Structure formats: structure tokens, C-alpha cells
PDB file of C-alpha atoms and ligand atoms in Angstrom:
ATOM      1  CA  MET A   1       4.443 -13.980  23.844  1.00  0.00           C
ATOM      2  CA  LYS A   2       4.859 -14.546  20.161  1.00  0.00           C
ATOM      3  CA  MET A   3       8.328 -12.913  18.661  1.00  0.00           C
ATOM      4  CA  ASN A   4       6.253 -10.652  16.161  1.00  0.00           C
ATOM      5  CA  LYS A   5       4.268  -9.255  19.124  1.00  0.00           C
ATOM      6  CA  ILE A   6       7.536  -8.340  20.978  1.00  0.00           C
ATOM      7  CA  ILE A   7       8.889  -6.766  17.599  1.00  0.00           C
ATOM      8  CA  TRP A   8       5.829  -4.455  17.252  1.00  0.00           C
ATOM      9  CA  LEU A   9       6.328  -3.580  21.002  1.00  0.00           C
ATOM     10  CA  CYS A  10       9.628  -2.080  20.492  1.00  0.00           C
ATOM     11  CA  PRO A  11       8.549   1.365  19.078  1.00  0.00           C
ATOM     12  CA  LEU A  12       6.282   1.805  21.933  1.00  0.00           C
ATOM     13  CA  LEU A  13       9.099   1.096  24.440  1.00  0.00           C
ATOM     14  CA  MET A  14      11.520   3.160  22.444  1.00  0.00           C
ATOM     15  CA  THR A  15       8.973   5.975  22.706  1.00  0.00           C
ATOM     16  CA  ALA A  16       8.148   5.431  26.213  1.00  0.00           C
ATOM     17  CA  LEU A  17      12.091   5.637  26.964  1.00  0.00           C
ATOM     18  CA  ALA A  18      12.725   8.409  24.921  1.00  0.00           C
ATOM     19  CA  ALA A  19       9.733  10.294  26.761  1.00  0.00           C
ATOM     20  CA  TRP A  20      11.241   9.681  30.144  1.00  0.00           C
ATOM     21  CA  VAL A  21      14.374  10.966  29.342  1.00  0.00           C
ATOM     22  CA  PHE A  22      12.814  14.201  28.070  1.00  0.00           C
ATOM     23  CA  THR A  23      10.851  14.370  31.168  1.00  0.00           C
ATOM     24  CA  LEU A  24      13.991  13.881  33.177  1.00  0.00           C
ATOM     25  CA  LEU A  25      15.347  16.768  31.330  1.00  0.00           C
ATOM     26  CA  GLY A  26      12.457  18.887  32.515  1.00  0.00           C
ATOM     27  CA  PHE A  27      10.024  18.879  30.021  1.00  0.00           C
ATOM     28  CA  THR A  28       6.339  18.480  30.652  1.00  0.00           C
ATOM     29  CA  ILE A  29       4.929  15.153  30.026  1.00  0.00           C
ATOM     30  CA  TRP A  30       2.816  16.108  26.909  1.00  0.00           C
ATOM     31  CA  ALA A  31       5.827  17.861  25.354  1.00  0.00           C
ATOM     32  CA  ALA A  32       8.077  14.879  26.272  1.00  0.00           C
ATOM     33  CA  VAL A  33       5.622  12.543  24.684  1.00  0.00           C
ATOM     34  CA  LEU A  34       5.532  14.610  21.275  1.00  0.00           C
ATOM     35  CA  MET A  35       9.240  14.847  21.192  1.00  0.00           C
ATOM     36  CA  ALA A  36       9.675  11.096  21.629  1.00  0.00           C
ATOM     37  CA  LEU A  37       7.103  10.335  18.664  1.00  0.00           C
ATOM     38  CA  LEU A  38       9.025  12.989  16.738  1.00  0.00           C
ATOM     39  CA  LEU A  39      12.371  11.653  17.495  1.00  0.00           C
ATOM     40  CA  VAL A  40      11.275   7.631  17.435  1.00  0.00           C
ATOM     41  CA  CYS A  41       8.984   7.670  14.202  1.00  0.00           C
ATOM     42  CA  PRO A  42      11.604   9.120  11.718  1.00  0.00           C
ATOM     43  CA  ALA A  43      14.281   6.639  13.270  1.00  0.00           C
ATOM     44  CA  ILE A  44      11.847   3.736  12.706  1.00  0.00           C
ATOM     45  CA  ILE A  45      11.091   4.855   9.086  1.00  0.00           C
ATOM     46  CA  LEU A  46      14.836   5.461   8.234  1.00  0.00           C
ATOM     47  CA  TYR A  47      15.774   1.884   9.819  1.00  0.00           C
ATOM     48  CA  GLY A  48      13.292   0.489   7.531  1.00  0.00           C
ATOM     49  CA  VAL A  49      14.359   2.247   4.599  1.00  0.00           C
ATOM     50  CA  ILE A  50      17.871   1.189   5.315  1.00  0.00           C
ATOM     51  CA  THR A  51      16.880  -2.475   5.996  1.00  0.00           C
ATOM     52  CA  VAL A  52      14.883  -2.937   2.816  1.00  0.00           C
ATOM     53  CA  THR A  53      17.498  -1.319   0.798  1.00  0.00           C
ATOM     54  CA  LEU A  54      20.266  -3.109   1.918  1.00  0.00           C
ATOM     55  CA  HIS A  55      18.897  -6.521   2.542  1.00  0.00           C
ATOM     56  CA  PRO A  56      17.385  -9.206   0.271  1.00  0.00           C
ATOM     57  CA  ARG A  57      13.666  -7.962  -0.475  1.00  0.00           C
ATOM     58  CA  SER A  58      12.023 -11.365   0.535  1.00  0.00           C
ATOM     59  CA  ILE A  59      12.382 -14.342   2.697  1.00  0.00           C
ATOM     60  CA  LEU A  60      10.765 -16.980   0.822  1.00  0.00           C
ATOM     61  CA  PRO A  61      12.019 -18.664  -2.432  1.00  0.00           C
ATOM     62  CA  GLU A  62       8.616 -18.938  -4.186  1.00  0.00           C
ATOM     63  CA  THR A  63       8.210 -15.202  -4.132  1.00  0.00           C
ATOM     64  CA  LEU A  64       8.478 -13.820  -7.423  1.00  0.00           C
ATOM     65  CA  HIS A  65      11.577 -11.702  -8.084  1.00  0.00           C
ATOM     66  CA  THR A  66      10.989  -7.985  -8.819  1.00  0.00           C
ATOM     67  CA  ARG A  67      12.715  -4.763  -8.201  1.00  0.00           C
ATOM     68  CA  GLY A  68       9.802  -3.658  -5.909  1.00  0.00           C
ATOM     69  CA  MET A  69       9.464  -4.755  -2.411  1.00  0.00           C
ATOM     70  CA  PRO A  70       7.451  -7.794  -1.976  1.00  0.00           C
ATOM     71  CA  LEU A  71       6.204  -7.715   1.726  1.00  0.00           C
ATOM     72  CA  ASP A  72       6.778 -11.285   3.016  1.00  0.00           C
ATOM     73  CA  ILE A  73       8.313 -10.068   6.188  1.00  0.00           C
ATOM     74  CA  LEU A  74       5.173  -8.156   7.210  1.00  0.00           C
ATOM     75  CA  ALA A  75       2.501 -10.897   5.928  1.00  0.00           C
ATOM     76  CA  PRO A  76       2.128 -12.668   9.318  1.00  0.00           C
ATOM     77  CA  VAL A  77       1.252  -9.374  11.139  1.00  0.00           C
ATOM     78  CA  TYR A  78      -0.453  -7.567   8.089  1.00  0.00           C
ATOM     79  CA  ASP A  79      -4.198  -8.310   8.781  1.00  0.00           C
ATOM     80  CA  TRP A  80      -3.687  -7.558  12.706  1.00  0.00           C
ATOM     81  CA  TYR A  81      -1.650  -4.398  11.977  1.00  0.00           C
ATOM     82  CA  CYS A  82      -3.535  -2.542   9.457  1.00  0.00           C
ATOM     83  CA  PRO A  83      -6.870  -1.968  11.570  1.00  0.00           C
ATOM     84  CA  LYS A  84      -4.548  -0.587  14.194  1.00  0.00           C
ATOM     85  CA  ILE A  85      -3.367   2.153  11.951  1.00  0.00           C
ATOM     86  CA  GLY A  86      -6.715   3.219  10.415  1.00  0.00           C
ATOM     87  CA  LEU A  87      -6.452   0.903   7.474  1.00  0.00           C
ATOM     88  CA  GLY A  88      -9.279  -1.284   8.610  1.00  0.00           C
ATOM     89  CA  GLN A  89     -12.939  -1.836   6.930  1.00  0.00           C
ATOM     90  CA  THR A  90     -14.111   1.787   6.825  1.00  0.00           C
ATOM     91  CA  PHE A  91     -10.872   2.626   4.741  1.00  0.00           C
ATOM     92  CA  ARG A  92     -11.487  -0.360   2.526  1.00  0.00           C
ATOM     93  CA  GLN A  93     -15.085   0.945   1.908  1.00  0.00           C
ATOM     94  CA  GLU A  94     -14.065   4.166   1.370  1.00  0.00           C
ATOM     95  CA  THR A  95     -11.635   2.887  -1.408  1.00  0.00           C
ATOM     96  CA  LEU A  96     -14.571   0.618  -2.983  1.00  0.00           C
ATOM     97  CA  ARG A  97     -16.930   3.614  -2.743  1.00  0.00           C
ATOM     98  CA  HIS A  98     -14.312   5.544  -5.421  1.00  0.00           C
ATOM     99  CA  ALA A  99     -14.376   2.475  -7.338  1.00  0.00           C
ATOM    100  CA  GLU A 100     -18.096   2.325  -8.003  1.00  0.00           C
ATOM    101  CA  LEU A 101     -18.006  -1.591  -8.654  1.00  0.00           C
ATOM    102  CA  LYS A 102     -21.268  -2.726 -10.244  1.00  0.00           C
ATOM    103  CA  ALA A 103     -22.354  -6.217 -10.464  1.00  0.00           C
ATOM    104  CA  GLY A 104     -21.040  -8.402 -13.158  1.00  0.00           C
ATOM    105  CA  GLU A 105     -17.778  -6.330 -13.653  1.00  0.00           C
ATOM    106  CA  TYR A 106     -14.265  -7.803 -13.719  1.00  0.00           C
ATOM    107  CA  VAL A 107     -11.904  -6.624 -11.052  1.00  0.00           C
ATOM    108  CA  LEU A 108      -8.052  -6.667 -10.541  1.00  0.00           C
ATOM    109  CA  ASP A 109      -6.430  -5.769  -7.430  1.00  0.00           C
ATOM    110  CA  VAL A 110      -2.650  -5.407  -7.961  1.00  0.00           C
ATOM    111  CA  GLY A 111      -0.334  -5.815  -4.981  1.00  0.00           C
ATOM    112  CA  CYS A 112      -3.368  -7.308  -3.305  1.00  0.00           C
ATOM    113  CA  GLY A 113      -1.335  -8.350  -0.122  1.00  0.00           C
ATOM    114  CA  THR A 114      -3.646 -10.598   2.219  1.00  0.00           C
ATOM    115  CA  GLY A 115      -6.776  -9.726   0.016  1.00  0.00           C
ATOM    116  CA  ALA A 116      -9.041  -7.856   2.357  1.00  0.00           C
ATOM    117  CA  LEU A 117      -9.838  -5.293  -0.565  1.00  0.00           C
ATOM    118  CA  THR A 118     -10.050  -7.967  -3.141  1.00  0.00           C
ATOM    119  CA  ARG A 119     -12.748  -9.959  -1.023  1.00  0.00           C
ATOM    120  CA  LEU A 120     -14.946  -6.794  -0.814  1.00  0.00           C
ATOM    121  CA  ALA A 121     -14.433  -6.029  -4.360  1.00  0.00           C
ATOM    122  CA  ALA A 122     -15.565  -9.671  -5.184  1.00  0.00           C
ATOM    123  CA  LYS A 123     -18.667  -9.328  -2.949  1.00  0.00           C
ATOM    124  CA  ALA A 124     -19.428  -5.913  -4.812  1.00  0.00           C
ATOM    125  CA  VAL A 125     -19.339  -7.497  -8.238  1.00  0.00           C
ATOM    126  CA  GLY A 126     -21.356 -10.419  -7.089  1.00  0.00           C
ATOM    127  CA  GLN A 127     -21.690 -13.807  -8.882  1.00  0.00           C
ATOM    128  CA  GLY A 128     -21.913 -12.346 -12.470  1.00  0.00           C
ATOM    129  CA  GLU A 129     -18.015 -11.777 -12.650  1.00  0.00           C
ATOM    130  CA  LYS A 130     -15.144 -11.973 -10.437  1.00  0.00           C
ATOM    131  CA  ALA A 131     -12.273 -10.407  -8.516  1.00  0.00           C
ATOM    132  CA  ILE A 132      -8.758 -11.432  -8.957  1.00  0.00           C
ATOM    133  CA  GLY A 133      -5.866 -10.338  -6.516  1.00  0.00           C
ATOM    134  CA  ILE A 134      -2.040 -10.353  -7.603  1.00  0.00           C
ATOM    135  CA  ASP A 135       0.923 -10.040  -5.445  1.00  0.00           C
ATOM    136  CA  PRO A 136       4.735 -11.480  -5.689  1.00  0.00           C
ATOM    137  CA  SER A 137       4.871 -12.210  -2.348  1.00  0.00           C
ATOM    138  CA  ALA A 138       4.205 -16.106  -1.654  1.00  0.00           C
ATOM    139  CA  LYS A 139       3.470 -15.484   1.833  1.00  0.00           C
ATOM    140  CA  MET A 140       0.965 -12.700   1.053  1.00  0.00           C
ATOM    141  CA  ILE A 141      -0.828 -15.099  -1.292  1.00  0.00           C
ATOM    142  CA  ALA A 142      -0.813 -18.051   1.090  1.00  0.00           C
ATOM    143  CA  ILE A 143      -2.533 -15.880   3.806  1.00  0.00           C
ATOM    144  CA  ALA A 144      -5.209 -14.314   1.040  1.00  0.00           C
ATOM    145  CA  LEU A 145      -6.122 -17.696   0.089  1.00  0.00           C
ATOM    146  CA  ARG A 146      -6.508 -18.953   3.534  1.00  0.00           C
ATOM    147  CA  ASN A 147      -8.644 -15.582   4.236  1.00  0.00           C
ATOM    148  CA  ALA A 148     -10.692 -16.277   1.343  1.00  0.00           C
ATOM    149  CA  ASN A 149     -11.423 -19.942   2.009  1.00  0.00           C
ATOM    150  CA  ALA A 150     -12.336 -19.166   5.635  1.00  0.00           C
ATOM    151  CA  GLU A 151     -14.848 -16.626   4.390  1.00  0.00           C
ATOM    152  CA  GLY A 152     -16.119 -19.016   1.626  1.00  0.00           C
ATOM    153  CA  SER A 153     -15.497 -16.079  -0.814  1.00  0.00           C
ATOM    154  CA  ARG A 154     -15.154 -16.842  -4.693  1.00  0.00           C
ATOM    155  CA  VAL A 155     -12.103 -14.200  -5.165  1.00  0.00           C
ATOM    156  CA  GLU A 156      -9.168 -15.740  -7.200  1.00  0.00           C
ATOM    157  CA  PHE A 157      -5.348 -14.956  -6.174  1.00  0.00           C
ATOM    158  CA  LYS A 158      -2.188 -15.392  -8.232  1.00  0.00           C
ATOM    159  CA  LEU A 159       1.521 -14.795  -7.892  1.00  0.00           C
ATOM    160  CA  ALA A 160       2.369 -12.301 -10.214  1.00  0.00           C
ATOM    161  CA  VAL A 161       3.984  -8.775 -10.555  1.00  0.00           C
ATOM    162  CA  ILE A 162       2.456  -5.414 -11.645  1.00  0.00           C
ATOM    163  CA  GLU A 163       5.311  -5.124 -14.272  1.00  0.00           C
ATOM    164  CA  ASP A 164       4.024  -7.957 -16.172  1.00  0.00           C
ATOM    165  CA  ILE A 165       0.276  -8.559 -15.607  1.00  0.00           C
ATOM    166  CA  PRO A 166      -0.320 -12.154 -16.786  1.00  0.00           C
ATOM    167  CA  PHE A 167      -3.720 -11.089 -18.506  1.00  0.00           C
ATOM    168  CA  GLU A 168      -4.715  -9.925 -21.959  1.00  0.00           C
ATOM    169  CA  ALA A 169      -5.217  -6.654 -22.991  1.00  0.00           C
ATOM    170  CA  ASN A 170      -8.448  -4.746 -22.609  1.00  0.00           C
ATOM    171  CA  THR A 171      -9.569  -7.365 -20.038  1.00  0.00           C
ATOM    172  CA  PHE A 172     -10.722  -5.596 -16.590  1.00  0.00           C
ATOM    173  CA  ASP A 173     -13.538  -3.005 -15.975  1.00  0.00           C
ATOM    174  CA  CYS A 174     -11.641  -1.667 -12.893  1.00  0.00           C
ATOM    175  CA  VAL A 175      -8.038  -2.008 -11.395  1.00  0.00           C
ATOM    176  CA  LEU A 176      -7.414  -1.406  -7.826  1.00  0.00           C
ATOM    177  CA  SER A 177      -4.121  -0.526  -6.697  1.00  0.00           C
ATOM    178  CA  SER A 178      -4.027   0.079  -2.838  1.00  0.00           C
ATOM    179  CA  LEU A 179      -0.895   1.254  -0.786  1.00  0.00           C
ATOM    180  CA  MET A 180       1.624  -0.682  -3.224  1.00  0.00           C
ATOM    181  CA  LEU A 181       2.883   1.761  -5.695  1.00  0.00           C
ATOM    182  CA  HIS A 182       5.609   2.968  -2.971  1.00  0.00           C
ATOM    183  CA  HIS A 183       6.764  -0.436  -3.072  1.00  0.00           C
ATOM    184  CA  LEU A 184       8.181   0.030  -6.629  1.00  0.00           C
ATOM    185  CA  PRO A 185      11.024   2.255  -7.939  1.00  0.00           C
ATOM    186  CA  PRO A 186      10.060   5.196 -10.242  1.00  0.00           C
ATOM    187  CA  ASP A 187      10.598   3.259 -13.462  1.00  0.00           C
ATOM    188  CA  LEU A 188       8.761   0.316 -12.360  1.00  0.00           C
ATOM    189  CA  LYS A 189       5.885   2.576 -11.318  1.00  0.00           C
ATOM    190  CA  VAL A 190       5.558   3.837 -14.792  1.00  0.00           C
ATOM    191  CA  LYS A 191       5.902   0.560 -16.268  1.00  0.00           C
ATOM    192  CA  GLY A 192       3.582  -1.208 -13.707  1.00  0.00           C
ATOM    193  CA  LEU A 193       0.955   1.387 -14.647  1.00  0.00           C
ATOM    194  CA  SER A 194       1.229   1.063 -18.392  1.00  0.00           C
ATOM    195  CA  GLU A 195       0.541  -2.624 -17.854  1.00  0.00           C
ATOM    196  CA  VAL A 196      -2.625  -1.484 -15.769  1.00  0.00           C
ATOM    197  CA  TYR A 197      -3.589   0.755 -18.812  1.00  0.00           C
ATOM    198  CA  ARG A 198      -2.972  -2.273 -20.854  1.00  0.00           C
ATOM    199  CA  VAL A 199      -5.108  -4.923 -19.003  1.00  0.00           C
ATOM    200  CA  LEU A 200      -7.983  -2.065 -18.524  1.00  0.00           C
ATOM    201  CA  LYS A 201     -10.902  -2.489 -21.000  1.00  0.00           C
ATOM    202  CA  PRO A 202     -11.526   1.058 -22.898  1.00  0.00           C
ATOM    203  CA  GLY A 203     -13.359   3.288 -20.547  1.00  0.00           C
ATOM    204  CA  GLY A 204     -12.317   1.184 -17.556  1.00  0.00           C
ATOM    205  CA  ARG A 205     -11.022   2.760 -14.361  1.00  0.00           C
ATOM    206  CA  LEU A 206      -7.911   2.629 -12.310  1.00  0.00           C
ATOM    207  CA  VAL A 207      -8.735   3.323  -8.616  1.00  0.00           C
ATOM    208  CA  LEU A 208      -5.274   3.932  -6.473  1.00  0.00           C
ATOM    209  CA  ILE A 209      -4.744   4.943  -3.216  1.00  0.00           C
ATOM    210  CA  ASP A 210      -1.211   5.556  -1.993  1.00  0.00           C
ATOM    211  CA  MET A 211       1.180   7.926  -0.200  1.00  0.00           C
ATOM    212  CA  ASP A 212       0.942  11.671  -1.539  1.00  0.00           C
ATOM    213  CA  ARG A 213       1.997  15.076  -0.492  1.00  0.00           C
ATOM    214  CA  PRO A 214       1.564  15.237   3.346  1.00  0.00           C
ATOM    215  CA  SER A 215      -1.308  17.988   4.117  1.00  0.00           C
ATOM    216  CA  ASN A 216      -0.009  19.205   7.243  1.00  0.00           C
ATOM    217  CA  PRO A 217       3.311  20.055   8.719  1.00  0.00           C
ATOM    218  CA  LEU A 218       3.095  17.366  11.437  1.00  0.00           C
ATOM    219  CA  TRP A 219       3.354  14.876   8.805  1.00  0.00           C
ATOM    220  CA  TRP A 220       6.187  16.320   7.561  1.00  0.00           C
ATOM    221  CA  LEU A 221       8.059  15.908  10.692  1.00  0.00           C
ATOM    222  CA  LEU A 222       7.336  12.353  10.714  1.00  0.00           C
ATOM    223  CA  LEU A 223       7.650  11.348   7.172  1.00  0.00           C
ATOM    224  CA  TRP A 224      10.635  13.728   5.800  1.00  0.00           C
ATOM    225  CA  PRO A 225      13.066  10.810   5.969  1.00  0.00           C
ATOM    226  CA  LEU A 226      11.033   9.058   3.118  1.00  0.00           C
ATOM    227  CA  LEU A 227      12.077  11.907   0.747  1.00  0.00           C
ATOM    228  CA  LEU A 228      15.507  10.403   0.999  1.00  0.00           C
ATOM    229  CA  TRP A 229      14.066   7.158  -0.743  1.00  0.00           C
ATOM    230  CA  SER A 230      13.710   7.193  -4.503  1.00  0.00           C
ATOM    231  CA  PHE A 231      10.590   4.695  -3.929  1.00  0.00           C
ATOM    232  CA  THR A 232       8.531   7.336  -1.767  1.00  0.00           C
ATOM    233  CA  LYS A 233      10.032  10.806  -2.774  1.00  0.00           C
ATOM    234  CA  ASP A 234       8.202  11.783  -5.907  1.00  0.00           C
ATOM    235  CA  GLN A 235       4.908  10.696  -4.225  1.00  0.00           C
ATOM    236  CA  LEU A 236       5.557  12.777  -1.009  1.00  0.00           C
ATOM    237  CA  ILE A 237       6.565  15.906  -2.865  1.00  0.00           C
ATOM    238  CA  GLY A 238       3.196  15.765  -4.769  1.00  0.00           C
ATOM    239  CA  ARG A 239       3.879  13.917  -8.082  1.00  0.00           C
ATOM    240  CA  LEU A 240       1.255  11.007  -7.898  1.00  0.00           C
ATOM    241  CA  GLY A 241      -0.968  12.512 -10.542  1.00  0.00           C
ATOM    242  CA  GLU A 242       2.093  12.540 -12.947  1.00  0.00           C
ATOM    243  CA  ILE A 243       3.222   9.062 -12.307  1.00  0.00           C
ATOM    244  CA  ILE A 244      -0.308   7.983 -12.875  1.00  0.00           C
ATOM    245  CA  HIS A 245      -0.018   9.972 -16.484  1.00  0.00           C
ATOM    246  CA  GLY A 246       3.296   8.529 -17.227  1.00  0.00           C
ATOM    247  CA  GLY A 247       1.469   5.157 -17.457  1.00  0.00           C
ATOM    248  CA  GLY A 248      -0.516   6.224 -20.450  1.00  0.00           C
ATOM    249  CA  PHE A 249      -3.706   7.764 -18.621  1.00  0.00           C
ATOM    250  CA  SER A 250      -4.888  11.142 -20.059  1.00  0.00           C
ATOM    251  CA  LYS A 251      -8.084  11.507 -17.558  1.00  0.00           C
ATOM    252  CA  VAL A 252      -6.597  11.293 -13.965  1.00  0.00           C
ATOM    253  CA  GLU A 253      -8.062  13.091 -10.658  1.00  0.00           C
ATOM    254  CA  LYS A 254      -7.476  13.312  -7.241  1.00  0.00           C
ATOM    255  CA  VAL A 255     -10.861  12.345  -5.417  1.00  0.00           C
ATOM    256  CA  GLY A 256     -10.024  12.124  -1.858  1.00  0.00           C
ATOM    257  CA  VAL A 257      -7.763  11.932   1.105  1.00  0.00           C
ATOM    258  CA  TRP A 258      -7.063   9.574   3.787  1.00  0.00           C
ATOM    259  CA  GLY A 259      -5.173  10.049   7.086  1.00  0.00           C
ATOM    260  CA  GLY A 260      -3.439  13.259   6.185  1.00  0.00           C
ATOM    261  CA  PHE A 261      -0.898  11.747   3.635  1.00  0.00           C
ATOM    262  CA  LEU A 262      -2.826   9.128   1.667  1.00  0.00           C
ATOM    263  CA  GLY A 263      -4.388  10.344  -1.584  1.00  0.00           C
ATOM    264  CA  PHE A 264      -7.110   8.401  -3.523  1.00  0.00           C
ATOM    265  CA  TRP A 265      -6.701   8.748  -7.221  1.00  0.00           C
ATOM    266  CA  LYS A 266      -9.097   7.836 -10.310  1.00  0.00           C
ATOM    267  CA  ALA A 267      -7.930   7.396 -13.839  1.00  0.00           C
ATOM    268  CA  ILE A 268      -9.916   6.349 -16.828  1.00  0.00           C
ATOM    269  CA  LYS A 269      -8.488   4.698 -19.982  1.00  0.00           C
ATOM    270  CA  ASN A 270      -9.683   6.261 -22.991  1.00  0.00           C
ATOM    271  CA  LYS A 271     -12.436   4.921 -25.049  1.00  0.00           C
ATOM    272  CA  GLU A 272     -10.678   4.256 -28.242  1.00  0.00           C
TER     273      GLU A 272
HETATM  274  C1  SAM B   1       1.537  -2.458   2.071  1.00  0.00           C
HETATM  275  S1  SAM B   1       0.845  -3.800   0.975  1.00  0.00           S
HETATM  276  C2  SAM B   1      -0.621  -3.453   0.380  1.00  0.00           C
HETATM  277  C3  SAM B   1      -1.471  -4.857   0.362  1.00  0.00           C
HETATM  278  C4  SAM B   1      -3.083  -4.331  -0.067  1.00  0.00           C
HETATM  279  N1  SAM B   1      -3.128  -3.964  -1.253  1.00  0.00           N
HETATM  280  C5  SAM B   1      -3.759  -3.573   1.025  1.00  0.00           C
HETATM  281  O1  SAM B   1      -4.065  -2.500   0.435  1.00  0.00           O
HETATM  282  O2  SAM B   1      -3.406  -3.759   2.341  1.00  0.00           O
HETATM  283  C6  SAM B   1       1.914  -3.824  -0.627  1.00  0.00           C
HETATM  284  C7  SAM B   1       1.797  -5.015  -1.226  1.00  0.00           C
HETATM  285  O3  SAM B   1       2.571  -4.829  -2.676  1.00  0.00           O
HETATM  286  C8  SAM B   1       3.169  -5.979  -3.102  1.00  0.00           C
HETATM  287  N2  SAM B   1       4.148  -5.624  -4.138  1.00  0.00           N
HETATM  288  C9  SAM B   1       5.460  -5.392  -3.983  1.00  0.00           C
HETATM  289  N3  SAM B   1       6.193  -5.478  -5.184  1.00  0.00           N
HETATM  290  C10 SAM B   1       5.204  -5.719  -6.082  1.00  0.00           C
HETATM  291  C11 SAM B   1       5.076  -5.750  -7.430  1.00  0.00           C
HETATM  292  N4  SAM B   1       6.197  -5.432  -8.374  1.00  0.00           N
HETATM  293  N5  SAM B   1       3.831  -6.053  -8.209  1.00  0.00           N
HETATM  294  C12 SAM B   1       2.732  -6.186  -7.323  1.00  0.00           C
HETATM  295  N6  SAM B   1       2.672  -6.161  -6.054  1.00  0.00           N
HETATM  296  C13 SAM B   1       3.837  -5.690  -5.265  1.00  0.00           C
HETATM  297  C14 SAM B   1       3.842  -6.302  -1.856  1.00  0.00           C
HETATM  298  O4  SAM B   1       4.325  -7.845  -1.499  1.00  0.00           O
HETATM  299  C15 SAM B   1       2.649  -5.897  -0.776  1.00  0.00           C
HETATM  300  O5  SAM B   1       1.622  -7.285  -0.657  1.00  0.00           O
END
């Protein structure tokens, strides 16, 4: 079995072990599984937060320097893993539904990862214009290019960071930001969103999906360790709208939710 598969089995084994210990202590099986999940999930999240905070953020020399968190480490398993946690095609289609892309539009996907959403966006805008994905992770961009070639997609990918978007002002009709904002420290979120504002055409739109205030107490039980991390805290306590306003957008609206703690937001650049 490959190493990355073994790594992904660890949380399952830890949960099973903890559940077994709870049954030995006399709890019913369902109570034991629930308690094991409540114990293991925050422990894994805390471990992740501590390791990414204390260790170098990337493993590849080509990866661009950013105070954000490029995901070289997850890149090899990312396409396998996303659908398993409810972030498959239906989720991507829902994101695109909010984007309301039309044929001939020019789209940018910031923090595009392996490019699943960017490729769908390219299909939506058709041959008239194009979709471009940017990401600082060399590994993510390599996989995104490989996926696009395999699909014969005309999408483009570029190594770049949201805090310094390598395009002129007023270029894009729509910017997509999917699950990337929580990879940035607070000041970089504002800087990145102001860059998004700059590259949007007047009247252009940002469609953003990211960690938001959890909608039920069970999510709080699992996610509370993220309150200890500056990258995620403000979003979890419900300040995502304010953060987007901070980038310069005046029209900002929450348009949907996904999975209990992800929010879809839409922001429009003023027509000057
Ligand atoms: C969770 S992944 C999301 C990927 C993709 N958008 C999706 O929806 O599956 C977050 C991505 O943000 C990228 N990222 C981290 N810091 C960034 C920065 N400063 N600028 C742009 N992207 C960044 C990471 O490399 C990673 O690919």
C-alpha cells in the first residue's frame, strides 16, 4: 500500500481505537464512536495547525514564497480526497451556479489547487474567452496542468499568489476563490481581496466559498481548535463578510451554505 494511503488511514484507526477504549469503559457502541470522533477530530485539526505553523510551508523549491499556506503536501492526494469529504462535482457545480458564468467571459480562479473548478469554469465560458487558475504551489500547478491536458481543456494555469496577481487592472469578469482564503493570515486576506478587486472589471463579480460560522453546535465541537489559529478564527466567528468588505467591495452578500460550515459569498465591484 502506498505511503499516502497509510497516512490517510491513521485518523480512522485512531477513531476505531478510541471507540474501542470507550466501549471497554462501558459506553454503548454509538456513544463510543461519537465520543471518539469528538476526541480525534479536534486532535487532528490541532496537529495540522501546529505542524503547518511550526514547519516550512512548502516542500518544493519552485513553490512561490507567500505568508499563506501553499498545499504542496496535500497535492498528490487532493483529487482523491475532496470527493470523499463532500467536495466533489456537485459542490463544484453549486459554486459555478453562484458564478453565473456566461459564454465569452474571462475568469480567474485564485488558489486553484489541482484545477477542478477552473476546468469547469473554462467549459462554462466556452471558446469565446478563457479561464485561468493561479496557485503558489508548484505541485498543485503541475497536477492541474496534467489534469487539463488529460481532459483536452483549454484552461491556463500559472504559478502566482493572490497578494500579487500578475494581471492588469479591470481584466476579469469573474474571480473564483474556492477554499483558499483560510490559507492566508488576516492581513494577507485583505491584501489578496484588494488585488481581486483591482483585477475585476467594473461590475465584475467575486464568488467565494470558504470556512464560515458553523450552523450547528456539533460543528463547533469538531472545529473549535481552529479558533486558536489566526488564519481561521475570524471566519469561524462570522466575520467573512467584513473581510470581503475590507478588500474594497461595497456590495457583499452571503448567497448559500455548504456542509454546515462553508459559506458561499458574492461581491460585486462598483461600476465606476
Ligand atoms: C484547499 S486548497 C483549494 C484548492 C481549490 N481552489 C479547490 O477548491 O479545491 C487551497 C489552495 O490555496 C493555495 N494558496 C495558499 N496560499 C496562497 C496564496 N498566497 N495565493 C494563492 N493561493 C494560495 C494552496 O496552495 C492551495 O492550493
